[in-house]
mmCIF file of C-alpha atoms in Angstrom:
data_model
loop_
_atom_site.group_PDB
_atom_site.id
_atom_site.type_symbol
_atom_site.label_atom_id
_atom_site.label_comp_id
_atom_site.label_asym_id
_atom_site.label_seq_id
_atom_site.Cartn_x
_atom_site.Cartn_y
_atom_site.Cartn_z
ATOM 1 C CA UNK A 470 109.344 99.244 116.639
ATOM 2 C CA UNK A 471 110.954 96.956 113.676
ATOM 3 C CA UNK A 472 112.440 98.549 110.402
ATOM 4 C CA UNK A 473 111.389 96.774 106.927
ATOM 5 C CA UNK A 474 113.463 97.268 104.003
ATOM 6 C CA UNK A 475 112.139 95.948 100.388
ATOM 7 C CA UNK A 476 115.492 96.518 98.214
ATOM 8 C CA UNK A 477 114.348 96.797 94.309
ATOM 9 C CA UNK A 478 116.329 97.434 91.504
ATOM 10 C CA UNK A 479 115.284 101.201 91.858
ATOM 11 C CA UNK A 480 114.218 102.386 94.997
ATOM 12 C CA UNK A 481 115.305 101.145 98.523
ATOM 13 C CA UNK A 482 111.427 100.745 100.270
ATOM 14 C CA UNK A 483 112.143 102.200 104.068
ATOM 15 C CA UNK A 484 108.884 100.953 106.827
ATOM 16 C CA UNK A 485 109.467 101.591 110.676
ATOM 17 C CA UNK A 486 106.751 99.570 111.759
ATOM 18 C CA UNK A 487 105.277 100.137 115.428
ATOM 19 C CA UNK A 488 102.697 96.396 116.003
ATOM 20 C CA UNK A 489 100.471 96.683 113.171
ATOM 21 C CA UNK A 490 100.147 100.497 112.723
ATOM 22 C CA UNK A 491 103.162 101.822 109.981
ATOM 23 C CA UNK A 492 104.341 104.779 111.470
ATOM 24 C CA UNK A 493 106.645 106.041 109.211
ATOM 25 C CA UNK A 494 108.289 105.401 105.026
ATOM 26 C CA UNK A 495 110.666 106.029 103.189
ATOM 27 C CA UNK A 496 111.739 105.756 99.463
ATOM 28 C CA UNK A 497 115.966 106.272 98.289
ATOM 29 C CA UNK A 498 117.399 104.997 95.269
ATOM 30 C CA UNK A 499 119.115 101.556 95.176
ATOM 31 C CA UNK A 500 122.843 102.273 94.381
ATOM 32 C CA UNK A 501 125.000 99.393 94.014
ATOM 33 C CA UNK A 502 128.410 101.021 95.565
ATOM 34 C CA UNK A 503 127.538 102.492 98.308
ATOM 35 C CA UNK A 504 129.483 101.588 101.988
ATOM 36 C CA UNK A 505 127.535 100.334 104.820
ATOM 37 C CA UNK A 506 128.583 103.156 106.401
ATOM 38 C CA UNK A 507 127.555 105.805 104.144
ATOM 39 C CA UNK A 508 123.654 103.888 104.161
ATOM 40 C CA UNK A 509 123.829 104.146 107.736
ATOM 41 C CA UNK A 510 124.142 107.977 107.467
ATOM 42 C CA UNK A 511 121.566 108.339 105.767
ATOM 43 C CA UNK A 512 119.419 106.549 108.137
ATOM 44 C CA UNK A 513 120.558 108.176 111.207
ATOM 45 C CA UNK A 514 119.737 110.906 108.962
ATOM 46 C CA UNK A 515 116.546 109.620 107.728
ATOM 47 C CA UNK A 516 115.974 108.996 111.844
ATOM 48 C CA UNK A 517 116.666 111.907 113.282
ATOM 49 C CA UNK A 518 114.247 113.958 110.263
ATOM 50 C CA UNK A 519 111.100 111.178 111.551
ATOM 51 C CA UNK A 520 112.100 111.627 115.521
ATOM 52 C CA UNK A 521 112.610 108.065 115.981
ATOM 53 C CA UNK A 522 115.885 106.723 118.280
ATOM 54 C CA UNK A 523 117.593 103.991 116.524
ATOM 55 C CA UNK A 524 117.659 102.565 119.785
ATOM 56 C CA UNK A 525 113.752 101.632 119.396
ATOM 57 C CA UNK A 526 114.266 99.295 116.803
ATOM 58 C CA UNK A 527 114.077 95.963 117.889
ATOM 59 C CA UNK A 528 113.953 94.097 114.621
ATOM 60 C CA UNK A 529 115.322 94.220 111.094
ATOM 61 C CA UNK A 530 114.556 92.990 107.928
ATOM 62 C CA UNK A 531 115.415 92.745 104.204
ATOM 63 C CA UNK A 532 114.145 91.786 101.512
ATOM 64 C CA UNK A 533 116.289 91.871 98.180
ATOM 65 C CA UNK A 534 116.250 91.629 94.415
ATOM 66 C CA UNK A 535 119.817 92.959 94.442
ATOM 67 C CA UNK A 536 122.179 91.027 95.597
ATOM 68 C CA UNK A 537 125.703 93.658 94.659
ATOM 69 C CA UNK A 538 123.726 95.965 97.790
ATOM 70 C CA UNK A 539 123.273 92.818 100.251
ATOM 71 C CA UNK A 540 126.450 93.416 102.314
ATOM 72 C CA UNK A 541 126.271 96.835 103.220
ATOM 73 C CA UNK A 542 123.419 96.220 103.900
ATOM 74 C CA UNK A 543 123.557 93.571 105.814
ATOM 75 C CA UNK A 544 126.426 95.237 107.890
ATOM 76 C CA UNK A 545 125.259 98.265 108.048
ATOM 77 C CA UNK A 546 122.515 96.773 110.033
ATOM 78 C CA UNK A 547 125.049 95.393 111.877
ATOM 79 C CA UNK A 548 126.777 97.652 112.582
ATOM 80 C CA UNK A 549 124.194 100.221 113.172
ATOM 81 C CA UNK A 550 121.217 98.982 114.871
ATOM 82 C CA UNK A 551 123.301 96.152 116.989
ATOM 83 C CA UNK A 552 121.487 93.181 114.965
ATOM 84 C CA UNK A 553 121.411 90.517 112.940
ATOM 85 C CA UNK A 554 118.555 91.347 110.337
ATOM 86 C CA UNK A 555 115.907 88.870 109.133
ATOM 87 C CA UNK A 556 116.276 88.478 105.029
ATOM 88 C CA UNK A 557 113.217 87.032 103.320
ATOM 89 C CA UNK A 558 114.766 83.932 101.595
ATOM 90 C CA UNK A 559 114.834 80.649 101.999
ATOM 91 C CA UNK A 560 114.535 78.899 105.358
ATOM 92 C CA UNK A 561 112.644 81.462 106.448
ATOM 93 C CA UNK A 562 108.685 81.300 107.425
ATOM 94 C CA UNK A 563 105.690 82.129 105.404
ATOM 95 C CA UNK A 564 102.691 80.830 105.135
ATOM 96 C CA UNK A 565 102.461 79.957 101.806
ATOM 97 C CA UNK A 566 103.407 76.803 99.631
ATOM 98 C CA UNK A 567 105.450 77.488 96.824
ATOM 99 C CA UNK A 568 104.541 75.632 94.062
ATOM 100 C CA UNK A 569 107.304 77.100 91.271
ATOM 101 C CA UNK A 570 109.812 74.048 90.099
ATOM 102 C CA UNK A 571 112.531 75.584 91.784
ATOM 103 C CA UNK A 572 111.253 77.717 94.695
ATOM 104 C CA UNK A 573 114.608 79.460 94.619
ATOM 105 C CA UNK A 574 114.060 80.697 92.262
ATOM 106 C CA UNK A 575 110.933 83.159 93.041
ATOM 107 C CA UNK A 576 112.259 87.022 93.901
ATOM 108 C CA UNK A 577 111.483 87.471 97.465
ATOM 109 C CA UNK A 578 109.800 90.646 96.614
ATOM 110 C CA UNK A 579 107.094 88.138 95.174
ATOM 111 C CA UNK A 580 106.436 85.712 97.993
ATOM 112 C CA UNK A 581 106.197 88.876 100.517
ATOM 113 C CA UNK A 582 103.561 90.221 98.239
ATOM 114 C CA UNK A 583 101.873 87.357 98.240
ATOM 115 C CA UNK A 584 102.340 86.293 101.785
ATOM 116 C CA UNK A 585 100.754 90.475 102.597
ATOM 117 C CA UNK A 586 98.084 89.321 100.413
ATOM 118 C CA UNK A 587 96.672 85.626 101.042
ATOM 119 C CA UNK A 588 96.732 87.450 105.045
ATOM 120 C CA UNK A 589 95.171 90.622 104.662
ATOM 121 C CA UNK A 590 92.811 89.352 101.328
ATOM 122 C CA UNK A 591 92.105 85.932 102.704
ATOM 123 C CA UNK A 592 90.823 85.107 98.886
ATOM 124 C CA UNK A 593 91.736 83.796 95.133
ATOM 125 C CA UNK A 594 94.438 85.675 94.405
ATOM 126 C CA UNK A 595 96.290 87.827 91.894
ATOM 127 C CA UNK A 596 98.670 90.279 92.171
ATOM 128 C CA UNK A 597 100.618 92.742 90.155
ATOM 129 C CA UNK A 598 103.476 94.703 91.238
ATOM 130 C CA UNK A 599 104.274 97.682 88.618
ATOM 131 C CA UNK A 600 108.358 98.304 89.671
ATOM 132 C CA UNK A 601 111.400 97.404 87.410
ATOM 133 C CA UNK A 602 110.300 95.252 85.571
ATOM 134 C CA UNK A 603 105.833 93.954 86.500
ATOM 135 C CA UNK A 604 105.356 91.129 87.947
ATOM 136 C CA UNK A 605 102.045 89.057 87.724
ATOM 137 C CA UNK A 606 101.628 86.416 91.007
ATOM 138 C CA UNK A 607 98.514 83.799 91.484
ATOM 139 C CA UNK A 608 98.159 82.703 94.714
ATOM 140 C CA UNK A 609 95.389 80.447 95.642
ATOM 141 C CA UNK A 610 92.360 80.929 98.217
ATOM 142 C CA UNK A 611 94.575 77.784 100.483
ATOM 143 C CA UNK A 612 98.229 79.911 100.410
ATOM 144 C CA UNK A 613 99.804 77.695 97.370
ATOM 145 C CA UNK A 614 101.667 80.153 95.010
ATOM 146 C CA UNK A 615 100.947 78.889 91.799
ATOM 147 C CA UNK A 616 103.377 81.238 89.401
ATOM 148 C CA UNK A 617 102.851 84.051 87.429
ATOM 149 C CA UNK A 618 104.668 86.151 84.744
ATOM 150 C CA UNK A 619 107.236 88.808 84.533
ATOM 151 C CA UNK A 620 107.277 92.148 81.867
ATOM 152 C CA UNK A 621 109.457 95.026 81.721
ATOM 153 C CA UNK A 622 108.141 97.375 83.412
ATOM 154 C CA UNK A 623 106.277 100.158 81.843
ATOM 155 C CA UNK A 624 109.713 102.905 82.764
ATOM 156 C CA UNK A 625 111.789 100.168 81.482
ATOM 157 C CA UNK A 626 109.915 100.440 78.138
ATOM 158 C CA UNK A 627 109.104 104.447 77.877
ATOM 159 C CA UNK A 628 112.834 104.038 77.940
ATOM 160 C CA UNK A 629 113.446 101.617 75.721
ATOM 161 C CA UNK A 630 111.179 103.900 73.124
ATOM 162 C CA UNK A 631 112.703 106.982 72.999
ATOM 163 C CA UNK A 632 116.297 105.464 73.066
ATOM 164 C CA UNK A 633 116.320 103.357 69.974
ATOM 165 C CA UNK A 634 114.492 106.201 67.669
ATOM 166 C CA UNK A 635 116.425 108.378 67.226
ATOM 167 C CA UNK A 636 113.889 111.485 66.577
ATOM 168 C CA UNK A 637 111.122 110.779 69.796
ATOM 169 C CA UNK A 638 111.500 112.016 72.448
ATOM 170 C CA UNK A 639 111.707 111.035 76.638
ATOM 171 C CA UNK A 640 107.734 112.167 77.630
ATOM 172 C CA UNK A 641 106.317 111.890 81.048
ATOM 173 C CA UNK A 642 104.545 108.850 81.566
ATOM 174 C CA UNK A 643 100.571 110.274 81.776
ATOM 175 C CA UNK A 644 97.815 109.074 80.670
ATOM 176 C CA UNK A 645 96.616 111.306 77.541
ATOM 177 C CA UNK A 646 92.457 111.774 77.505
ATOM 178 C CA UNK A 647 91.964 110.446 74.037
ATOM 179 C CA UNK A 648 94.540 108.115 72.589
ATOM 180 C CA UNK A 649 93.783 109.834 68.777
ATOM 181 C CA UNK A 650 96.399 112.076 69.419
ATOM 182 C CA UNK A 651 97.228 115.223 67.332
ATOM 183 C CA UNK A 652 100.700 115.050 68.239
ATOM 184 C CA UNK A 653 104.319 112.828 69.205
ATOM 185 C CA UNK A 654 104.681 113.803 73.152
ATOM 186 C CA UNK A 655 100.584 112.539 73.176
ATOM 187 C CA UNK A 656 101.400 110.509 70.768
ATOM 188 C CA UNK A 657 103.562 108.462 72.604
ATOM 189 C CA UNK A 658 102.023 108.833 76.134
ATOM 190 C CA UNK A 659 97.921 107.239 75.158
ATOM 191 C CA UNK A 660 100.518 104.220 72.741
ATOM 192 C CA UNK A 661 102.745 103.452 76.200
ATOM 193 C CA UNK A 662 100.323 103.423 79.184
ATOM 194 C CA UNK A 663 97.013 102.150 77.201
ATOM 195 C CA UNK A 664 98.946 99.553 75.403
ATOM 196 C CA UNK A 665 100.165 99.126 79.167
ATOM 197 C CA UNK A 666 96.874 98.749 80.095
ATOM 198 C CA UNK A 667 95.755 96.610 77.415
ATOM 199 C CA UNK A 668 98.301 94.433 78.254
ATOM 200 C CA UNK A 669 98.016 93.856 82.438
ATOM 201 C CA UNK A 670 94.219 93.296 81.527
ATOM 202 C CA UNK A 671 95.063 90.790 78.792
ATOM 203 C CA UNK A 672 97.621 88.695 81.133
ATOM 204 C CA UNK A 673 95.564 89.452 83.672
ATOM 205 C CA UNK A 674 92.963 88.032 81.605
ATOM 206 C CA UNK A 675 95.262 84.930 80.314
ATOM 207 C CA UNK A 676 95.931 84.012 84.783
ATOM 208 C CA UNK A 677 92.189 84.199 85.914
ATOM 209 C CA UNK A 678 90.996 81.713 83.015
ATOM 210 C CA UNK A 679 93.566 79.165 84.346
ATOM 211 C CA UNK A 680 92.560 79.842 87.653
ATOM 212 C CA UNK A 681 89.022 79.592 87.495
ATOM 213 C CA UNK A 682 90.525 75.956 85.679
ATOM 214 C CA UNK A 683 92.079 74.834 89.279
ATOM 215 C CA UNK A 684 89.150 75.521 90.914
ATOM 216 C CA UNK A 685 89.697 78.824 92.412
ATOM 217 C CA UNK A 686 86.277 81.508 92.789
ATOM 218 C CA UNK A 687 85.958 85.117 92.973
ATOM 219 C CA UNK A 688 89.424 86.029 91.932
ATOM 220 C CA UNK A 689 90.400 89.476 93.538
ATOM 221 C CA UNK A 690 93.123 91.121 91.958
ATOM 222 C CA UNK A 691 95.277 93.739 93.960
ATOM 223 C CA UNK A 692 98.278 95.928 92.676
ATOM 224 C CA UNK A 693 101.310 97.629 94.305
ATOM 225 C CA UNK A 694 104.650 99.677 93.125
ATOM 226 C CA UNK A 695 105.237 103.185 92.654
ATOM 227 C CA UNK A 696 103.214 103.242 89.686
ATOM 228 C CA UNK A 697 100.674 101.069 89.990
ATOM 229 C CA UNK A 698 97.396 103.627 91.047
ATOM 230 C CA UNK A 699 98.448 105.215 87.033
ATOM 231 C CA UNK A 700 97.768 101.688 85.357
ATOM 232 C CA UNK A 701 95.490 100.227 87.986
ATOM 233 C CA UNK A 702 92.703 103.166 87.989
ATOM 234 C CA UNK A 703 92.314 102.357 83.769
ATOM 235 C CA UNK A 704 92.304 98.530 84.099
ATOM 236 C CA UNK A 705 88.953 96.757 83.396
ATOM 237 C CA UNK A 706 90.210 94.008 86.265
ATOM 238 C CA UNK A 707 92.018 96.035 89.369
ATOM 239 C CA UNK A 708 89.779 96.505 91.671
ATOM 240 C CA UNK A 709 92.252 96.945 94.696
ATOM 241 C CA UNK A 710 95.846 99.648 95.064
ATOM 242 C CA UNK A 711 97.663 98.182 97.670
ATOM 243 C CA UNK A 712 101.166 100.970 97.837
ATOM 244 C CA UNK A 713 101.782 99.742 101.456
ATOM 245 C CA UNK A 714 101.817 95.084 100.123
ATOM 246 C CA UNK A 715 105.543 94.616 99.724
ATOM 247 C CA UNK A 716 106.169 96.394 103.062
ATOM 248 C CA UNK A 717 102.535 94.963 105.035
ATOM 249 C CA UNK A 718 104.069 91.405 104.412
ATOM 250 C CA UNK A 719 107.789 91.897 105.397
ATOM 251 C CA UNK A 720 105.957 93.073 108.994
ATOM 252 C CA UNK A 721 104.294 89.557 108.468
ATOM 253 C CA UNK A 722 106.589 87.314 107.473
ATOM 254 C CA UNK A 723 109.015 88.877 110.676
ATOM 255 C CA UNK A 724 106.069 88.950 112.912
ATOM 256 C CA UNK A 725 106.030 84.906 111.649
ATOM 257 C CA UNK A 726 109.895 84.247 112.366
ATOM 258 C CA UNK A 727 110.193 86.280 115.443
ATOM 259 C CA UNK A 728 111.804 84.853 117.963
#
């Protein structure tokens, strides 16, 4: 079995794979000051609940966009799992060719998503990850990672409205049945959610046009991330939602680098 960790700004998503099967997955909050032992205790509890022995884990891979938690996580893996984790970064085999001006600038999560989508779908791709930030990535059918766009996540946008406008309340991210709303809460929900859907579709339209100009055809748009379903089911462009895309990418990269 292998343990895969996707460390994001808000959550750490954890998966355990037995070969290609995702046996279980968990989501815990990202804590900047948590020690290796605190993480270790949390992982031991999760494994106990899932009835998985620590000794069953043969390898660990970590993708992180939060450098400050990496020391604790790497130390935790060495202490409790008795092995060095594979950390996604420069020098790790991915099977894709990053065409960024400076490939080291590309977030590990974006690379991992690109690897998974390229391996699974084998098509020209636009990948949208709805996280703390929303990322858009363009990947050619041959595996070239072209780049993409980054914008504030929908929750950041919603929180900014609540924090900066004194009379507006914090609202749950839901889709009202109408856009012409009759109260403040649903008016905010309509503006936030449908406005975000419009933003997503506009960016995807522009990316599609640029990819078509490069000769790419039959471009598949796939989304992932915690809020992917909320936005994607109303999008005119998103064709697939894969909630485990990042975990799959980590598994694939681990297999590519296994000695």
